[in-house]
Amino acid sequence: MGKLTVLALRAVVAVLFAGSVFAQAVMVPLLAVDLDDLGRDAAHVRTPVLVIVVLGVVTVQVVLVCVWRLVTMVRRDTVFSHAAFRYVHVVIGAMVAAAALVFTLGVVLAPGEAVPPGVVLLLGGVTLAVLGMALIVLVLRMLLAQAVTRDIEATRMRAELAEVI
């Protein structure tokens, strides 16, 4: 991966992380005020919605930190090692957790007349989409495992060749 690509990816990750911190610091309190303004009809969903939003932002931050670490490993040419699996596993776990949070949000919003059924259905679709992305990362993890195995094998063969020569 070229220096410009790594720099661009790091810039995107940094901006997204700053945006997520802004969302936690500014937007969540504003959401809390908006939920208070809805009155007694929405009082029972206020706390669960706020907790789900905060935890959802945390899952995004976890993924961003892991991507940053993996880009660092790519830059150092150490990504084809067993250390990379730790970050990939955390990404998969965070994505599954995010899907569970979206599903839970749908469950919290489903009862009553406050939220149209289409919104709840849309949240179900988002849950499936996030799980699909987690499965894509799982497939990429399998490709990483094959690359690590081949890299180890190539290193062993080079060592044997060096002994012969």
Short mmCIF file of N, CA and C in Angstrom, two decimals:
data_model
loop_
_atom_site.label_atom_id
_atom_site.label_comp_id
_atom_site.label_asym_id
_atom_site.label_seq_id
_atom_site.Cartn_x
_atom_site.Cartn_y
_atom_site.Cartn_z
N MET A 1 0.85 -1.16 0.00
CA MET A 1 0.00 0.00 0.00
C MET A 1 0.89 1.22 0.00
N GLY A 2 0.59 2.18 -0.86
CA GLY A 2 1.41 3.37 -0.98
C GLY A 2 1.25 4.33 0.18
N LYS A 3 2.22 5.23 0.30
CA LYS A 3 2.20 6.20 1.40
C LYS A 3 0.97 7.11 1.31
N LEU A 4 0.62 7.50 0.09
CA LEU A 4 -0.53 8.39 -0.09
C LEU A 4 -1.83 7.70 0.31
N THR A 5 -1.95 6.42 -0.03
CA THR A 5 -3.14 5.66 0.34
C THR A 5 -3.25 5.53 1.85
N VAL A 6 -2.14 5.21 2.50
CA VAL A 6 -2.13 5.08 3.96
C VAL A 6 -2.49 6.43 4.60
N LEU A 7 -1.91 7.49 4.09
CA LEU A 7 -2.18 8.82 4.63
C LEU A 7 -3.66 9.19 4.45
N ALA A 8 -4.21 8.91 3.27
CA ALA A 8 -5.62 9.21 3.02
C ALA A 8 -6.54 8.40 3.93
N LEU A 9 -6.23 7.11 4.10
CA LEU A 9 -7.05 6.27 4.97
C LEU A 9 -6.96 6.73 6.42
N ARG A 10 -5.79 7.11 6.85
CA ARG A 10 -5.64 7.60 8.22
C ARG A 10 -6.41 8.91 8.41
N ALA A 11 -6.39 9.76 7.40
CA ALA A 11 -7.15 11.02 7.49
C ALA A 11 -8.64 10.74 7.61
N VAL A 12 -9.13 9.80 6.82
CA VAL A 12 -10.56 9.45 6.87
C VAL A 12 -10.90 8.87 8.24
N VAL A 13 -10.07 7.97 8.74
CA VAL A 13 -10.32 7.36 10.05
C VAL A 13 -10.29 8.42 11.14
N ALA A 14 -9.34 9.35 11.07
CA ALA A 14 -9.24 10.41 12.09
C ALA A 14 -10.48 11.32 12.06
N VAL A 15 -10.94 11.68 10.87
CA VAL A 15 -12.13 12.53 10.76
C VAL A 15 -13.36 11.79 11.28
N LEU A 16 -13.50 10.51 10.93
CA LEU A 16 -14.63 9.73 11.43
C LEU A 16 -14.59 9.60 12.94
N PHE A 17 -13.40 9.39 13.50
CA PHE A 17 -13.28 9.26 14.95
C PHE A 17 -13.64 10.58 15.63
N ALA A 18 -13.14 11.69 15.07
CA ALA A 18 -13.49 13.00 15.64
C ALA A 18 -15.00 13.24 15.55
N GLY A 19 -15.60 12.84 14.45
CA GLY A 19 -17.05 12.98 14.30
C GLY A 19 -17.80 12.13 15.31
N SER A 20 -17.29 10.94 15.60
CA SER A 20 -17.96 10.09 16.59
C SER A 20 -17.84 10.67 18.00
N VAL A 21 -16.70 11.27 18.30
CA VAL A 21 -16.55 11.92 19.60
C VAL A 21 -17.49 13.13 19.70
N PHE A 22 -17.61 13.87 18.60
CA PHE A 22 -18.57 14.99 18.55
C PHE A 22 -19.99 14.48 18.79
N ALA A 23 -20.33 13.37 18.16
CA ALA A 23 -21.67 12.81 18.32
C ALA A 23 -21.92 12.44 19.78
N GLN A 24 -20.92 11.85 20.42
CA GLN A 24 -21.09 11.48 21.83
C GLN A 24 -21.18 12.70 22.74
N ALA A 25 -20.37 13.70 22.45
CA ALA A 25 -20.29 14.86 23.34
C ALA A 25 -21.41 15.87 23.12
N VAL A 26 -21.87 16.02 21.88
CA VAL A 26 -22.83 17.07 21.57
C VAL A 26 -24.19 16.51 21.15
N MET A 27 -24.19 15.57 20.24
CA MET A 27 -25.45 15.10 19.66
C MET A 27 -26.26 14.24 20.63
N VAL A 28 -25.62 13.41 21.43
CA VAL A 28 -26.35 12.57 22.38
C VAL A 28 -27.06 13.43 23.43
N PRO A 29 -26.40 14.44 24.01
CA PRO A 29 -27.15 15.30 24.93
C PRO A 29 -28.32 16.03 24.26
N LEU A 30 -28.14 16.43 23.00
CA LEU A 30 -29.25 17.07 22.28
C LEU A 30 -30.38 16.08 22.04
N LEU A 31 -30.03 14.84 21.74
CA LEU A 31 -31.04 13.80 21.58
C LEU A 31 -31.79 13.58 22.89
N ALA A 32 -31.08 13.61 24.00
CA ALA A 32 -31.71 13.44 25.30
C ALA A 32 -32.73 14.56 25.56
N VAL A 33 -32.37 15.79 25.20
CA VAL A 33 -33.29 16.91 25.37
C VAL A 33 -34.51 16.73 24.47
N ASP A 34 -34.29 16.31 23.22
CA ASP A 34 -35.41 16.08 22.30
C ASP A 34 -36.33 14.99 22.81
N LEU A 35 -35.77 13.93 23.38
CA LEU A 35 -36.60 12.85 23.92
C LEU A 35 -37.38 13.32 25.15
N ASP A 36 -36.81 14.24 25.92
CA ASP A 36 -37.54 14.81 27.06
C ASP A 36 -38.73 15.63 26.59
N ASP A 37 -38.56 16.32 25.47
CA ASP A 37 -39.62 17.17 24.93
C ASP A 37 -40.81 16.37 24.41
N LEU A 38 -40.62 15.07 24.13
CA LEU A 38 -41.72 14.25 23.62
C LEU A 38 -42.75 13.94 24.69
N GLY A 39 -42.39 14.10 25.93
CA GLY A 39 -43.36 13.91 27.01
C GLY A 39 -43.43 12.49 27.52
N ARG A 40 -44.58 12.18 28.11
CA ARG A 40 -44.76 10.89 28.78
C ARG A 40 -44.83 9.73 27.80
N ASP A 41 -45.23 9.99 26.56
CA ASP A 41 -45.36 8.90 25.57
C ASP A 41 -44.02 8.22 25.29
N ALA A 42 -42.95 9.01 25.33
CA ALA A 42 -41.64 8.47 24.99
C ALA A 42 -40.74 8.30 26.21
N ALA A 43 -41.27 8.52 27.39
CA ALA A 43 -40.44 8.46 28.60
C ALA A 43 -39.85 7.08 28.82
N HIS A 44 -40.58 6.04 28.47
CA HIS A 44 -40.09 4.68 28.72
C HIS A 44 -38.99 4.25 27.75
N VAL A 45 -38.84 4.96 26.62
CA VAL A 45 -37.79 4.59 25.67
C VAL A 45 -36.58 5.51 25.75
N ARG A 46 -36.66 6.56 26.54
CA ARG A 46 -35.58 7.55 26.59
C ARG A 46 -34.24 6.91 26.96
N THR A 47 -34.18 6.25 28.09
CA THR A 47 -32.91 5.68 28.56
C THR A 47 -32.41 4.57 27.64
N PRO A 48 -33.24 3.60 27.23
CA PRO A 48 -32.72 2.56 26.34
C PRO A 48 -32.20 3.12 25.01
N VAL A 49 -32.90 4.10 24.46
CA VAL A 49 -32.45 4.68 23.18
C VAL A 49 -31.11 5.38 23.36
N LEU A 50 -30.96 6.14 24.42
CA LEU A 50 -29.70 6.85 24.66
C LEU A 50 -28.55 5.86 24.88
N VAL A 51 -28.80 4.81 25.65
CA VAL A 51 -27.75 3.81 25.89
C VAL A 51 -27.37 3.12 24.59
N ILE A 52 -28.36 2.78 23.78
CA ILE A 52 -28.09 2.10 22.50
C ILE A 52 -27.30 3.01 21.58
N VAL A 53 -27.63 4.29 21.53
CA VAL A 53 -26.91 5.22 20.66
C VAL A 53 -25.45 5.36 21.12
N VAL A 54 -25.25 5.52 22.42
CA VAL A 54 -23.88 5.67 22.93
C VAL A 54 -23.07 4.40 22.66
N LEU A 55 -23.64 3.25 22.93
CA LEU A 55 -22.93 2.00 22.68
C LEU A 55 -22.68 1.78 21.18
N GLY A 56 -23.63 2.21 20.35
CA GLY A 56 -23.43 2.11 18.90
C GLY A 56 -22.26 2.94 18.44
N VAL A 57 -22.14 4.14 18.98
CA VAL A 57 -21.00 5.00 18.64
C VAL A 57 -19.70 4.36 19.13
N VAL A 58 -19.73 3.74 20.29
CA VAL A 58 -18.54 3.06 20.82
C VAL A 58 -18.12 1.92 19.88
N THR A 59 -19.09 1.17 19.34
CA THR A 59 -18.72 0.09 18.41
C THR A 59 -18.04 0.66 17.17
N VAL A 60 -18.51 1.80 16.70
CA VAL A 60 -17.87 2.45 15.54
C VAL A 60 -16.45 2.87 15.91
N GLN A 61 -16.27 3.42 17.09
CA GLN A 61 -14.94 3.85 17.52
C GLN A 61 -13.99 2.66 17.65
N VAL A 62 -14.48 1.56 18.15
CA VAL A 62 -13.64 0.36 18.28
C VAL A 62 -13.18 -0.10 16.89
N VAL A 63 -14.09 -0.12 15.94
CA VAL A 63 -13.73 -0.52 14.57
C VAL A 63 -12.70 0.44 13.99
N LEU A 64 -12.89 1.73 14.21
CA LEU A 64 -11.94 2.72 13.68
C LEU A 64 -10.55 2.55 14.27
N VAL A 65 -10.46 2.29 15.57
CA VAL A 65 -9.15 2.08 16.21
C VAL A 65 -8.49 0.82 15.64
N CYS A 66 -9.27 -0.24 15.44
CA CYS A 66 -8.70 -1.47 14.88
C CYS A 66 -8.24 -1.27 13.44
N VAL A 67 -9.00 -0.53 12.67
CA VAL A 67 -8.58 -0.24 11.29
C VAL A 67 -7.29 0.58 11.30
N TRP A 68 -7.19 1.54 12.21
CA TRP A 68 -5.96 2.34 12.33
C TRP A 68 -4.77 1.42 12.63
N ARG A 69 -4.95 0.49 13.57
CA ARG A 69 -3.87 -0.44 13.92
C ARG A 69 -3.50 -1.34 12.74
N LEU A 70 -4.50 -1.81 12.01
CA LEU A 70 -4.22 -2.66 10.85
C LEU A 70 -3.50 -1.88 9.75
N VAL A 71 -3.87 -0.62 9.56
CA VAL A 71 -3.17 0.21 8.57
C VAL A 71 -1.72 0.43 9.00
N THR A 72 -1.52 0.58 10.30
CA THR A 72 -0.14 0.70 10.81
C THR A 72 0.64 -0.57 10.52
N MET A 73 0.00 -1.71 10.70
CA MET A 73 0.68 -2.98 10.41
C MET A 73 0.98 -3.11 8.92
N VAL A 74 0.08 -2.63 8.08
CA VAL A 74 0.33 -2.65 6.63
C VAL A 74 1.52 -1.78 6.32
N ARG A 75 1.56 -0.61 6.91
CA ARG A 75 2.66 0.34 6.67
C ARG A 75 4.00 -0.26 7.09
N ARG A 76 4.01 -1.01 8.18
CA ARG A 76 5.24 -1.64 8.68
C ARG A 76 5.52 -2.99 8.02
N ASP A 77 4.61 -3.41 7.14
CA ASP A 77 4.73 -4.68 6.44
C ASP A 77 4.70 -5.87 7.40
N THR A 78 3.86 -5.76 8.44
CA THR A 78 3.72 -6.84 9.40
C THR A 78 2.29 -7.36 9.48
N VAL A 79 1.46 -6.99 8.51
CA VAL A 79 0.05 -7.36 8.58
C VAL A 79 -0.16 -8.86 8.38
N PHE A 80 0.76 -9.52 7.68
CA PHE A 80 0.63 -10.96 7.47
C PHE A 80 1.28 -11.70 8.64
N SER A 81 0.72 -11.48 9.82
CA SER A 81 1.19 -12.15 11.03
C SER A 81 -0.03 -12.47 11.89
N HIS A 82 0.21 -13.28 12.90
CA HIS A 82 -0.89 -13.66 13.78
C HIS A 82 -1.39 -12.50 14.62
N ALA A 83 -0.58 -11.45 14.78
CA ALA A 83 -1.00 -10.28 15.56
C ALA A 83 -2.18 -9.56 14.91
N ALA A 84 -2.29 -9.64 13.60
CA ALA A 84 -3.38 -8.96 12.89
C ALA A 84 -4.74 -9.59 13.21
N PHE A 85 -4.74 -10.87 13.54
CA PHE A 85 -6.01 -11.54 13.81
C PHE A 85 -6.73 -10.94 15.01
N ARG A 86 -5.99 -10.48 15.99
CA ARG A 86 -6.61 -9.88 17.17
C ARG A 86 -7.50 -8.71 16.76
N TYR A 87 -6.99 -7.84 15.89
CA TYR A 87 -7.76 -6.67 15.46
C TYR A 87 -8.94 -7.06 14.58
N VAL A 88 -8.73 -8.05 13.72
CA VAL A 88 -9.82 -8.50 12.86
C VAL A 88 -10.93 -9.13 13.71
N HIS A 89 -10.57 -9.90 14.71
CA HIS A 89 -11.58 -10.49 15.60
C HIS A 89 -12.36 -9.42 16.34
N VAL A 90 -11.68 -8.38 16.79
CA VAL A 90 -12.36 -7.29 17.49
C VAL A 90 -13.32 -6.57 16.54
N VAL A 91 -12.91 -6.37 15.28
CA VAL A 91 -13.79 -5.73 14.30
C VAL A 91 -15.05 -6.58 14.10
N ILE A 92 -14.88 -7.87 13.94
CA ILE A 92 -16.03 -8.75 13.76
C ILE A 92 -16.94 -8.69 14.98
N GLY A 93 -16.37 -8.76 16.16
CA GLY A 93 -17.16 -8.69 17.39
C GLY A 93 -17.90 -7.36 17.52
N ALA A 94 -17.24 -6.26 17.18
CA ALA A 94 -17.89 -4.95 17.26
C ALA A 94 -19.03 -4.84 16.26
N MET A 95 -18.86 -5.44 15.08
CA MET A 95 -19.93 -5.38 14.09
C MET A 95 -21.13 -6.23 14.52
N VAL A 96 -20.88 -7.37 15.10
CA VAL A 96 -21.98 -8.20 15.61
C VAL A 96 -22.68 -7.47 16.76
N ALA A 97 -21.90 -6.83 17.62
CA ALA A 97 -22.49 -6.05 18.71
C ALA A 97 -23.34 -4.90 18.16
N ALA A 98 -22.85 -4.23 17.11
CA ALA A 98 -23.62 -3.15 16.50
C ALA A 98 -24.93 -3.67 15.92
N ALA A 99 -24.88 -4.84 15.28
CA ALA A 99 -26.11 -5.43 14.74
C ALA A 99 -27.09 -5.74 15.87
N ALA A 100 -26.58 -6.27 16.97
CA ALA A 100 -27.45 -6.57 18.12
C ALA A 100 -28.06 -5.28 18.68
N LEU A 101 -27.28 -4.20 18.69
CA LEU A 101 -27.80 -2.92 19.18
C LEU A 101 -28.90 -2.38 18.28
N VAL A 102 -28.71 -2.48 16.97
CA VAL A 102 -29.74 -2.00 16.04
C VAL A 102 -31.01 -2.83 16.20
N PHE A 103 -30.85 -4.14 16.33
CA PHE A 103 -32.01 -5.00 16.54
C PHE A 103 -32.73 -4.63 17.84
N THR A 104 -31.95 -4.40 18.90
CA THR A 104 -32.52 -4.02 20.18
C THR A 104 -33.26 -2.69 20.08
N LEU A 105 -32.70 -1.76 19.31
CA LEU A 105 -33.38 -0.48 19.10
C LEU A 105 -34.74 -0.71 18.44
N GLY A 106 -34.78 -1.59 17.47
CA GLY A 106 -36.05 -1.92 16.83
C GLY A 106 -37.04 -2.51 17.81
N VAL A 107 -36.56 -3.38 18.68
CA VAL A 107 -37.43 -4.00 19.69
C VAL A 107 -37.95 -2.94 20.67
N VAL A 108 -37.09 -2.01 21.06
CA VAL A 108 -37.49 -0.96 22.00
C VAL A 108 -38.52 -0.04 21.37
N LEU A 109 -38.35 0.27 20.08
CA LEU A 109 -39.25 1.22 19.42
C LEU A 109 -40.52 0.59 18.88
N ALA A 110 -40.58 -0.73 18.78
CA ALA A 110 -41.71 -1.42 18.15
C ALA A 110 -43.04 -1.23 18.87
N PRO A 111 -43.11 -1.39 20.19
CA PRO A 111 -44.44 -1.28 20.81
C PRO A 111 -44.98 0.15 20.77
N GLY A 112 -46.27 0.26 20.63
CA GLY A 112 -46.90 1.57 20.67
C GLY A 112 -47.07 2.18 19.31
N GLU A 113 -47.58 3.39 19.31
CA GLU A 113 -47.89 4.11 18.07
C GLU A 113 -46.87 5.19 17.74
N ALA A 114 -45.87 5.39 18.60
CA ALA A 114 -44.94 6.50 18.42
C ALA A 114 -44.07 6.35 17.18
N VAL A 115 -43.71 5.12 16.84
CA VAL A 115 -42.82 4.87 15.70
C VAL A 115 -43.58 4.04 14.67
N PRO A 116 -43.57 4.49 13.41
CA PRO A 116 -44.26 3.72 12.37
C PRO A 116 -43.62 2.34 12.18
N PRO A 117 -44.42 1.34 11.80
CA PRO A 117 -43.88 -0.01 11.61
C PRO A 117 -42.79 -0.06 10.54
N GLY A 118 -42.86 0.83 9.56
CA GLY A 118 -41.83 0.85 8.52
C GLY A 118 -40.45 1.17 9.06
N VAL A 119 -40.40 2.00 10.07
CA VAL A 119 -39.10 2.34 10.69
C VAL A 119 -38.53 1.13 11.39
N VAL A 120 -39.38 0.39 12.08
CA VAL A 120 -38.93 -0.82 12.77
C VAL A 120 -38.44 -1.85 11.75
N LEU A 121 -39.18 -1.97 10.64
CA LEU A 121 -38.76 -2.87 9.57
C LEU A 121 -37.43 -2.42 8.97
N LEU A 122 -37.27 -1.13 8.81
CA LEU A 122 -36.01 -0.59 8.30
C LEU A 122 -34.85 -0.93 9.24
N LEU A 123 -35.09 -0.85 10.54
CA LEU A 123 -34.05 -1.23 11.51
C LEU A 123 -33.70 -2.71 11.40
N GLY A 124 -34.70 -3.55 11.11
CA GLY A 124 -34.42 -4.96 10.86
C GLY A 124 -33.52 -5.15 9.65
N GLY A 125 -33.77 -4.37 8.59
CA GLY A 125 -32.91 -4.43 7.41
C GLY A 125 -31.50 -3.95 7.69
N VAL A 126 -31.37 -2.91 8.50
CA VAL A 126 -30.04 -2.42 8.88
C VAL A 126 -29.31 -3.49 9.69
N THR A 127 -30.04 -4.19 10.55
CA THR A 127 -29.44 -5.28 11.32
C THR A 127 -28.85 -6.33 10.39
N LEU A 128 -29.62 -6.72 9.39
CA LEU A 128 -29.12 -7.72 8.42
C LEU A 128 -27.93 -7.19 7.64
N ALA A 129 -27.96 -5.91 7.28
CA ALA A 129 -26.84 -5.32 6.53
C ALA A 129 -25.56 -5.33 7.36
N VAL A 130 -25.66 -4.97 8.63
CA VAL A 130 -24.47 -4.95 9.50
C VAL A 130 -23.95 -6.37 9.71
N LEU A 131 -24.85 -7.33 9.89
CA LEU A 131 -24.41 -8.73 10.00
C LEU A 131 -23.75 -9.19 8.71
N GLY A 132 -24.28 -8.75 7.58
CA GLY A 132 -23.65 -9.08 6.29
C GLY A 132 -22.24 -8.52 6.19
N MET A 133 -22.04 -7.29 6.68
CA MET A 133 -20.69 -6.71 6.67
C MET A 133 -19.76 -7.50 7.59
N ALA A 134 -20.28 -7.96 8.72
CA ALA A 134 -19.47 -8.78 9.62
C ALA A 134 -19.06 -10.08 8.94
N LEU A 135 -19.97 -10.66 8.16
CA LEU A 135 -19.64 -11.89 7.42
C LEU A 135 -18.58 -11.61 6.35
N ILE A 136 -18.66 -10.45 5.71
CA ILE A 136 -17.63 -10.09 4.72
C ILE A 136 -16.27 -9.99 5.39
N VAL A 137 -16.22 -9.36 6.56
CA VAL A 137 -14.95 -9.27 7.29
C VAL A 137 -14.47 -10.65 7.70
N LEU A 138 -15.40 -11.54 8.03
CA LEU A 138 -15.02 -12.92 8.37
C LEU A 138 -14.38 -13.62 7.17
N VAL A 139 -14.93 -13.41 5.99
CA VAL A 139 -14.34 -13.98 4.77
C VAL A 139 -12.95 -13.38 4.54
N LEU A 140 -12.81 -12.08 4.73
CA LEU A 140 -11.50 -11.45 4.59
C LEU A 140 -10.52 -11.98 5.63
N ARG A 141 -11.01 -12.32 6.81
CA ARG A 141 -10.16 -12.93 7.83
C ARG A 141 -9.63 -14.27 7.36
N MET A 142 -10.50 -15.05 6.69
CA MET A 142 -10.05 -16.34 6.15
C MET A 142 -8.97 -16.14 5.09
N LEU A 143 -9.13 -15.11 4.28
CA LEU A 143 -8.10 -14.81 3.28
C LEU A 143 -6.80 -14.39 3.96
N LEU A 144 -6.90 -13.63 5.04
CA LEU A 144 -5.71 -13.26 5.80
C LEU A 144 -5.03 -14.49 6.37
N ALA A 145 -5.82 -15.43 6.86
CA ALA A 145 -5.25 -16.67 7.41
C ALA A 145 -4.48 -17.43 6.33
N GLN A 146 -5.04 -17.51 5.13
CA GLN A 146 -4.32 -18.18 4.03
C GLN A 146 -3.03 -17.44 3.69
N ALA A 147 -3.10 -16.11 3.66
CA ALA A 147 -1.90 -15.33 3.34
C ALA A 147 -0.82 -15.50 4.40
N VAL A 148 -1.22 -15.55 5.67
CA VAL A 148 -0.25 -15.74 6.76
C VAL A 148 0.40 -17.11 6.64
N THR A 149 -0.41 -18.13 6.35
CA THR A 149 0.12 -19.49 6.20
C THR A 149 1.12 -19.54 5.05
N ARG A 150 0.77 -18.92 3.94
CA ARG A 150 1.69 -18.92 2.79
C ARG A 150 2.95 -18.12 3.06
N ASP A 151 2.81 -17.03 3.80
CA ASP A 151 3.98 -16.22 4.13
C ASP A 151 4.93 -17.00 5.03
N ILE A 152 4.38 -17.73 6.00
CA ILE A 152 5.21 -18.55 6.89
C ILE A 152 5.89 -19.65 6.09
N GLU A 153 5.14 -20.27 5.18
CA GLU A 153 5.71 -21.33 4.35
C GLU A 153 6.81 -20.79 3.44
N ALA A 154 6.60 -19.62 2.86
CA ALA A 154 7.61 -19.02 2.00
C ALA A 154 8.87 -18.69 2.79
N THR A 155 8.70 -18.20 4.00
CA THR A 155 9.85 -17.89 4.84
C THR A 155 10.64 -19.16 5.17
N ARG A 156 9.92 -20.24 5.47
CA ARG A 156 10.58 -21.52 5.76
C ARG A 156 11.34 -22.02 4.54
N MET A 157 10.72 -21.92 3.37
CA MET A 157 11.38 -22.39 2.14
C MET A 157 12.61 -21.55 1.80
N ARG A 158 12.54 -20.25 2.06
CA ARG A 158 13.71 -19.39 1.83
C ARG A 158 14.85 -19.79 2.76
N ALA A 159 14.51 -20.11 3.99
CA ALA A 159 15.54 -20.55 4.96
C ALA A 159 16.18 -21.85 4.51
N GLU A 160 15.35 -22.79 4.04
CA GLU A 160 15.90 -24.06 3.54
C GLU A 160 16.77 -23.83 2.32
N LEU A 161 16.35 -22.96 1.43
CA LEU A 161 17.12 -22.66 0.22
C LEU A 161 18.45 -22.01 0.59
N ALA A 162 18.41 -21.15 1.58
CA ALA A 162 19.64 -20.48 2.02
C ALA A 162 20.63 -21.50 2.60
N GLU A 163 20.12 -22.53 3.29
CA GLU A 163 20.99 -23.58 3.83
C GLU A 163 21.62 -24.39 2.72
N VAL A 164 20.85 -24.65 1.65
CA VAL A 164 21.36 -25.44 0.53
C VAL A 164 22.43 -24.67 -0.21
N ILE A 165 22.23 -23.40 -0.39
CA ILE A 165 23.19 -22.57 -1.14
C ILE A 165 24.37 -22.32 -0.26
#
